[in-house]
Coordinates of C-alpha atoms and ligand atoms in Angstrom, one line a residue:
X384 CA 155.3 118.9 74.6
X385 CA 151.6 119.7 74.7
X386 CA 150.3 122.2 77.2
X387 CA 146.9 121.9 78.7
X388 CA 145.3 124.8 80.6
X389 CA 143.0 123.8 83.5
X390 CA 140.9 126.1 85.6
X391 CA 140.4 125.3 89.2
X392 CA 136.9 126.0 90.5
X393 CA 134.9 125.5 93.7
X394 CA 133.3 127.2 96.7
X395 CA 135.5 129.4 98.9
X396 CA 137.5 127.4 101.5
X397 CA 136.8 124.0 99.9
X398 CA 140.5 123.7 99.4
X399 CA 141.6 124.9 95.9
X400 CA 144.8 126.6 97.1
X401 CA 145.7 123.7 99.4
X402 CA 145.2 121.2 96.5
X403 CA 147.3 123.2 94.1
X404 CA 150.0 123.6 96.7
X405 CA 150.0 119.9 97.5
X406 CA 150.1 119.0 93.8
X407 CA 153.1 121.3 93.2
X408 CA 154.9 120.0 96.3
X409 CA 154.5 116.3 95.4
X410 CA 155.6 116.8 91.8
X411 CA 158.7 118.7 92.8
X412 CA 157.4 121.8 90.9
X413 CA 158.4 124.3 93.5
X414 CA 161.4 126.6 93.9
X415 CA 163.9 125.6 96.6
X416 CA 163.0 128.7 98.6
X417 CA 159.3 127.7 98.9
X418 CA 160.2 124.0 99.6
X419 CA 162.5 125.1 102.4
X420 CA 159.7 127.3 103.9
X421 CA 157.3 124.3 103.8
X422 CA 159.7 122.0 105.6
X423 CA 160.1 124.6 108.3
X424 CA 156.3 125.0 108.6
X425 CA 155.8 121.2 108.7
X426 CA 158.4 120.9 111.5
X427 CA 156.7 123.6 113.5
X428 CA 153.4 121.6 113.2
X429 CA 151.5 124.3 111.3
X430 CA 148.5 123.0 109.4
X431 CA 148.3 125.6 106.6
X432 CA 151.5 124.7 104.8
X433 CA 150.0 123.9 101.4
X434 CA 147.6 126.9 101.0
X435 CA 150.7 128.9 102.0
X436 CA 152.4 127.8 98.7
X437 CA 149.8 129.4 96.5
X438 CA 150.0 132.6 98.6
X439 CA 153.8 132.6 98.0
X440 CA 153.3 132.1 94.3
X441 CA 150.8 134.9 94.2
X442 CA 153.4 137.2 95.8
X443 CA 156.1 136.1 93.3
X444 CA 153.8 136.6 90.3
X445 CA 152.4 139.9 91.5
X446 CA 155.8 141.4 91.5
X447 CA 155.2 144.5 89.4
X448 CA 152.0 143.5 87.6
X449 CA 148.4 143.4 88.6
X450 CA 147.0 139.9 88.4
X451 CA 143.9 138.4 89.6
X452 CA 144.7 134.8 88.8
X453 CA 147.5 132.5 90.0
X454 CA 148.8 130.4 87.1
X455 CA 151.1 127.6 88.0
X456 CA 153.0 125.2 85.8
X457 CA 153.2 121.5 86.3
X458 CA 154.8 118.7 84.3
X459 CA 154.0 115.0 84.0
X460 CA 155.9 112.6 81.8
X461 CA 153.3 113.1 79.1
X462 CA 152.4 116.8 79.2
X463 CA 152.8 120.3 80.7
X464 CA 149.9 121.8 82.6
X465 CA 148.9 125.3 83.5
X466 CA 146.6 125.4 86.5
X467 CA 144.6 128.6 86.9
X468 CA 143.3 129.5 90.3
X469 CA 141.3 132.7 90.8
X470 CA 141.2 133.9 94.3
X471 CA 137.7 135.2 95.0
X472 CA 134.3 134.2 93.7
X473 CA 133.5 137.4 91.9
X474 CA 137.0 137.4 90.3
X475 CA 136.5 133.8 89.1
X476 CA 133.2 134.8 87.4
X477 CA 134.7 137.9 85.8
X478 CA 137.8 136.1 84.5
X479 CA 135.7 133.4 83.0
X480 CA 133.2 135.8 81.4
X481 CA 135.8 138.1 79.9
X482 CA 137.7 135.3 78.4
X483 CA 140.8 136.2 80.6
X484 CA 140.6 132.5 81.6
X485 CA 140.4 130.1 78.8
X486 CA 140.9 126.5 79.6
X487 CA 140.5 123.0 78.1
X488 CA 139.3 121.4 81.3
X489 CA 138.3 122.2 84.9
X490 CA 139.1 120.7 88.3
X491 CA 136.1 121.3 90.7
X492 CA 136.9 121.0 94.4
X493 CA 134.1 120.2 96.8
X494 CA 134.4 119.9 100.6
X495 CA 132.9 116.5 101.7
X496 CA 131.3 118.1 104.7
X497 CA 129.7 121.1 103.0
X498 CA 128.8 119.4 99.7
X499 CA 127.5 121.3 96.7
X500 CA 127.1 125.0 97.5
X501 CA 125.7 128.0 95.6
X502 CA 129.2 129.0 94.3
X503 CA 130.0 125.5 93.3
X504 CA 126.8 125.4 91.1
X505 CA 127.5 128.9 89.7
X506 CA 131.2 128.0 88.8
X507 CA 130.2 124.7 87.1
X508 CA 127.3 126.3 85.2
X509 CA 129.6 129.0 83.9
X510 CA 132.3 126.5 83.0
X511 CA 129.7 124.5 81.0
X512 CA 128.2 127.6 79.5
X513 CA 131.6 128.6 78.2
X514 CA 132.2 125.3 76.5
X515 CA 134.7 123.6 78.9
X516 CA 133.4 120.1 78.7
X517 CA 135.9 118.0 80.6
X518 CA 135.8 118.0 84.4
X519 CA 137.7 116.3 87.2
X520 CA 135.9 116.4 90.5
X521 CA 137.9 116.3 93.7
X522 CA 135.9 115.6 96.8
X523 CA 138.2 117.1 99.3
X524 CA 138.8 116.9 103.1
X525 CA 137.9 113.2 103.3
X526 CA 140.0 113.1 106.5
X527 CA 137.3 115.1 108.2
X528 CA 134.8 112.4 107.5
X529 CA 137.2 109.6 108.5
X530 CA 137.5 108.6 104.8
X531 CA 133.9 107.4 104.8
X532 CA 132.9 105.8 101.6
X533 CA 129.1 106.2 102.0
X534 CA 129.2 110.0 102.3
X535 CA 131.6 110.1 99.3
X536 CA 129.3 107.9 97.3
X537 CA 126.2 110.1 98.0
X538 CA 128.0 113.3 97.1
X539 CA 129.6 111.7 94.1
X540 CA 126.2 110.6 92.7
X541 CA 124.8 114.1 93.3
X542 CA 127.6 115.8 91.4
X543 CA 127.6 113.3 88.6
X544 CA 123.8 113.8 88.2
X545 CA 124.3 117.6 87.9
X546 CA 127.2 117.3 85.5
X547 CA 125.3 114.9 83.3
X548 CA 122.4 117.3 83.0
X549 CA 124.9 119.9 81.7
X550 CA 126.3 117.4 79.3
X551 CA 129.8 117.5 80.8
X552 CA 132.4 114.7 80.4
X553 CA 133.4 113.5 83.9
X554 CA 137.0 112.3 83.7
X555 CA 137.1 111.2 87.4
X556 CA 135.5 111.8 90.8
X557 CA 138.3 111.5 93.3
X558 CA 138.0 111.2 97.1
X559 CA 140.9 113.2 98.4
X560 CA 142.6 115.0 101.2
X561 CA 144.7 117.9 99.9
X562 CA 145.9 118.5 103.5
X563 CA 147.2 115.0 104.0
X564 CA 148.1 114.0 100.5
X565 CA 145.5 111.3 99.8
X566 CA 144.9 110.5 96.1
X567 CA 146.7 113.6 94.9
X568 CA 149.8 111.9 93.4
X569 CA 149.8 108.8 95.7
X570 CA 147.0 106.3 95.8
X571 CA 145.6 106.5 99.4
X572 CA 145.8 103.4 101.5
X573 CA 143.2 105.0 103.8
X574 CA 140.6 104.6 101.0
X575 CA 141.2 101.1 99.7
X576 CA 137.6 101.0 98.5
X577 CA 138.3 103.8 96.0
X578 CA 138.6 102.8 92.3
X579 CA 139.3 106.3 90.9
X580 CA 142.7 107.2 89.7
X581 CA 144.8 109.8 91.6
X582 CA 144.5 113.5 90.6
X583 CA 147.8 113.5 88.7
X584 CA 146.8 110.3 86.7
X585 CA 143.4 111.9 85.9
X586 CA 145.1 114.9 84.4
X587 CA 146.8 112.7 81.9
X588 CA 143.4 111.2 81.0
X589 CA 142.1 114.6 79.7
X590 CA 142.0 115.1 76.0
X591 CA 144.0 117.9 74.5
X592 CA 142.2 118.4 71.2
X593 CA 141.8 122.0 69.9
X594 CA 139.6 121.8 66.9
X595 CA 139.7 125.6 66.2
X596 CA 142.0 125.3 63.1
X597 CA 139.4 123.0 61.4
X598 CA 136.6 125.6 61.6
X599 CA 136.0 128.4 59.0
X600 CA 138.5 131.3 58.9
X601 CA 138.0 134.1 61.5
X602 CA 140.8 136.6 61.8
X603 CA 140.1 139.2 64.4
X604 CA 141.7 142.6 63.8
X605 CA 143.5 143.9 66.9
X606 CA 145.6 146.7 65.5
X607 CA 145.6 148.0 62.0
X608 CA 148.1 150.5 60.6
X609 CA 148.6 152.0 57.2
X610 CA 151.9 153.2 55.9
X611 CA 152.4 155.1 52.6
X612 CA 152.7 151.9 50.7
X613 CA 150.8 149.2 52.6
X614 CA 148.2 148.2 55.1
X615 CA 149.5 146.0 57.9
X616 CA 147.1 144.3 60.4
X617 CA 148.0 142.7 63.7
X618 CA 145.4 140.3 64.7
X619 CA 144.4 136.9 66.1
X620 CA 143.4 133.8 64.2
X621 CA 140.5 132.7 66.3
X622 CA 139.6 129.9 64.0
X623 CA 140.6 128.3 60.7
X624 CA 143.6 128.7 58.4
X625 CA 144.9 131.6 56.3
X626 CA 147.3 131.4 53.3
X627 CA 149.5 133.9 51.5
X628 CA 147.8 135.2 48.3
X629 CA 144.3 134.2 49.7
X630 CA 141.4 136.6 49.3
X631 CA 139.9 137.7 52.5
X632 CA 136.8 139.7 53.3
X633 CA 136.5 142.0 56.3
X634 CA 133.2 142.4 58.0
X635 CA 130.8 143.8 59.0
X636 CA 131.3 146.1 55.9
X637 CA 132.3 143.2 53.6
X638 CA 135.5 144.6 52.0
X639 CA 137.4 142.0 50.0
X640 CA 141.2 142.2 49.5
X641 CA 144.2 139.8 49.2
X642 CA 146.8 138.7 51.7
X643 CA 150.3 139.6 50.4
X644 CA 152.3 138.3 53.4
X645 CA 151.9 136.7 56.8
X646 CA 154.3 137.1 59.7
X647 CA 154.4 135.5 63.1
X648 CA 157.0 136.0 65.8
X649 CA 159.1 138.1 63.3
X650 CA 159.2 135.3 60.7
X651 CA 157.5 135.3 57.3
X652 CA 155.2 132.3 56.7
X653 CA 153.1 131.0 53.9
X654 CA 150.1 130.1 56.2
X655 CA 148.8 130.6 59.7
X656 CA 146.2 128.8 61.8
X657 CA 144.2 129.3 65.0
X658 CA 145.1 130.2 67.7
X659 CA 148.2 132.1 66.3
X660 CA 148.6 135.9 66.6
X661 CA 149.9 137.2 63.3
X662 CA 150.7 140.3 61.2
X663 CA 149.4 140.4 57.6
X664 CA 150.0 142.8 54.8
X665 CA 147.1 143.5 52.5
X666 CA 147.2 144.1 48.8
X667 CA 145.4 147.5 48.8
X668 CA 145.5 150.5 51.0
X669 CA 142.3 149.7 52.8
X670 CA 141.0 151.4 56.0
X671 CA 140.5 148.4 58.3
X672 CA 139.4 149.1 61.8
X673 CA 140.1 147.4 65.1
X674 CA 137.2 145.0 65.7
X675 CA 136.6 144.0 62.2
X676 CA 136.7 140.3 61.4
X677 CA 138.4 138.7 58.4
X678 CA 136.8 135.6 56.8
X679 CA 136.4 133.6 53.6
X680 CA 133.4 134.9 51.7
X681 CA 132.2 131.3 51.1
X682 CA 131.9 130.7 54.9
X683 CA 130.9 134.1 56.4
X684 CA 129.9 134.8 60.0
X685 CA 126.5 136.3 60.7
X686 CA 126.4 140.1 60.4
X687 CA 123.7 141.3 62.7
X688 CA 122.5 144.0 65.2
X689 CA 120.3 141.6 67.1
X690 CA 121.4 138.8 69.5
X691 CA 119.6 136.0 71.1
X692 CA 121.8 134.9 74.0
X693 CA 122.2 133.3 77.3
X694 CA 123.7 135.7 79.8
X695 CA 125.2 135.4 83.3
X696 CA 125.0 138.5 85.5
X697 CA 127.9 139.4 87.8
X698 CA 126.6 142.8 88.7
X699 CA 125.4 143.6 92.2
X700 CA 123.0 146.1 90.7
X701 CA 120.5 144.1 88.5
X702 CA 120.8 144.2 84.7
X703 CA 117.5 145.8 83.4
X704 CA 116.2 146.1 79.8
X705 CA 116.4 150.0 79.8
X706 CA 120.1 150.0 80.8
X707 CA 122.7 151.4 78.4
X708 CA 125.2 148.6 77.9
X709 CA 128.2 147.9 75.6
X710 CA 128.7 144.5 74.1
X711 CA 132.3 143.3 73.6
X712 CA 132.7 140.4 71.2
X713 CA 136.2 139.5 70.1
X714 CA 137.6 143.0 69.6
X715 CA 134.3 144.4 68.3
X716 CA 132.2 146.6 70.4
X717 CA 128.8 148.2 70.1
X718 CA 126.4 150.0 72.4
X719 CA 123.2 148.1 73.0
X720 CA 120.1 147.6 75.1
X721 CA 118.5 144.4 76.4
X722 CA 115.2 144.3 74.6
X723 CA 113.7 141.4 76.5
X724 CA 114.5 139.0 79.4
X725 CA 112.9 135.9 78.1
X726 CA 113.7 133.5 80.9
X727 CA 115.5 133.3 84.2
X728 CA 117.3 130.0 84.9
X729 CA 118.4 128.7 88.3
X730 CA 122.0 127.4 88.0
X731 CA 121.4 124.8 90.7
X732 CA 118.2 123.2 89.6
X733 CA 118.6 124.2 85.9
X734 CA 114.9 125.1 85.9
X735 CA 113.3 128.1 84.4
X736 CA 112.2 130.1 87.5
X737 CA 110.7 133.1 85.7
X738 CA 109.6 134.2 82.2
X739 CA 109.4 137.8 80.9
X740 CA 111.3 139.1 83.9
X741 CA 112.0 142.8 84.6
X742 CA 115.6 142.3 85.6
X743 CA 118.5 139.9 85.9
X744 CA 119.8 139.9 89.5
X745 CA 123.4 139.2 90.5
X746 CA 124.6 135.7 89.6
X747 CA 121.4 134.9 87.8
X748 CA 121.4 133.2 84.4
X749 CA 118.9 134.5 81.8
X750 CA 118.0 134.1 78.1
X751 CA 117.7 137.5 76.5
X752 CA 117.2 139.5 73.3
X753 CA 119.7 142.2 72.8
X754 CA 119.5 145.1 70.2
X755 CA 122.8 146.6 69.1
X756 CA 123.3 150.2 67.8
X757 CA 125.6 148.9 65.1
X758 CA 126.0 145.5 63.5
X759 CA 128.8 143.1 64.5
X760 CA 130.0 139.7 63.1
X761 CA 129.0 136.8 65.3
X762 CA 128.9 133.0 65.1
X763 CA 126.8 130.6 67.2
X764 CA 128.9 129.7 70.3
X765 CA 128.9 126.0 69.5
X766 CA 130.5 126.7 66.1
X767 CA 133.1 129.3 66.8
X768 CA 133.5 130.0 70.6
X769 CA 135.4 133.3 70.3
X770 CA 132.8 135.0 68.1
X771 CA 129.9 133.4 70.0
X772 CA 130.7 134.8 73.4
X773 CA 130.6 138.4 74.6
X774 CA 131.0 140.5 77.7
X775 CA 128.4 143.1 78.9
X776 CA 129.8 146.4 80.1
X777 CA 127.7 148.9 82.0
X778 CA 129.1 152.2 83.4
X779 CA 132.6 151.1 82.5
X780 CA 132.4 147.9 84.5
X781 CA 131.9 144.3 83.5
X782 CA 128.3 143.5 84.4
X783 CA 128.0 140.0 82.9
X784 CA 128.7 137.9 79.9
X785 CA 126.9 135.7 77.5
X786 CA 127.0 133.2 74.7
X787 CA 125.1 133.4 71.4
X788 CA 122.6 130.6 70.9
Ligands
GDP699 P1 140.2 127.8 98.9 O1 139.5 129.0 99.4 O2 139.3 126.9 98.1 O3 141.5 128.0 98.1 O4 140.6 126.9 100.2 P2 142.0 126.8 100.9 O5 142.9 125.9 100.2 O6 142.5 128.1 101.3 O7 141.6 125.9 102.2 C1 140.6 126.4 103.2 C2 140.8 125.7 104.5 O8 140.6 124.4 104.4 C3 142.3 125.9 105.0 O9 142.2 126.1 106.4 C4 142.9 124.5 104.7 O10 144.0 124.2 105.6 C5 141.7 123.6 104.9 N1 141.9 122.4 104.0 C6 142.1 122.3 102.7 N2 142.2 121.0 102.3 C7 142.0 120.3 103.4 C8 141.9 118.9 103.6 O11 142.0 118.0 102.7 N3 141.6 118.5 104.9 C9 141.4 119.3 105.9 N4 141.1 118.8 107.1 N5 141.5 120.7 105.7 C10 141.7 121.1 104.5

């Protein structure tokens, strides 16, 4: 069965955890232990029972490993879903920017009383910037506004207008109450004016296409090793297909060799395609380094030491042109400097608020020119996302991320 990854976004306290908890509860996706605890909480009259579920899941998942996302699995009759909830606004931005969270679609949760807040705009902007085009909007806490259709309609027009400007596909805008279970899996009788499907039905309306295998070959080198007789490379197919006996060129140096064998999950194969992780054996004993990119010489990436990009800052200390930064793109890395901050864009109004700025403040979006110390292989983000996005590291910390225009 297909699996679709969905990131859950929204301003703090607008009800993301409660929504996920409710969804899991109503689809019988929870362990008996958690279900029993909820029944107890319900009987005691406690109001927080559904946010409690995601807290419990965090505890179960955190057992032994450090995580900063909660990933929960959900099944419908058509598909499996992984819902990714990132506790904390900064963590959300960081996960999205570093590629730790990749998703095919987003659920954006908005509190009907508070409406569109700064974090809501920033999350949506980043989602759009990173190429997640499909969105389901849940206007939550409708119970607090007595399920009023006028307020829903106003907010729904406002969010649709913003999403349209970002060229996003709106799968549904759903008036809901995660707390009381309205329009999550059951069509609410308290909002008979509503024509949107429930959240669970909207999930099944999302499209599941992953076109990465149809793009030109990009094989990112993660771990190369040379034995006495052969060169073996572990890496990830980020786009395209690769065949046994095919010639492959590794950049940025442009060394061409032949693929003698391909293995995935311990099995030999005659071909591989994105997004598989594979091990390949090369014909000659070539020094290939981590960070290099394999491609077909007829459709090469751009090899360059200069980037024109749109970046999103997540650093409390502003990013400035003189700063020493490192750019991470795929597994490539290069030290760099921002040469010029061309424009600053406000994520809420989408307007250019400054040109030729001296710095990029926390949570600001900017178009920049970046000069790298050594060349890397890149692609425009719209062609091959994984080689068109990068993270910016300063003093060992993620300070922002960007996409290549
Ligand atoms: P998050 O920070 O976005 O994950 O928000 P939470 O799920 O933790 O919810 C924040 C608060 O809003 C909690 O006190 C919830 O009980 C409450 N809440 C969430 N959904 C609803 C809802 O549909 N109606 C009402 N009245 N309260 C809700």
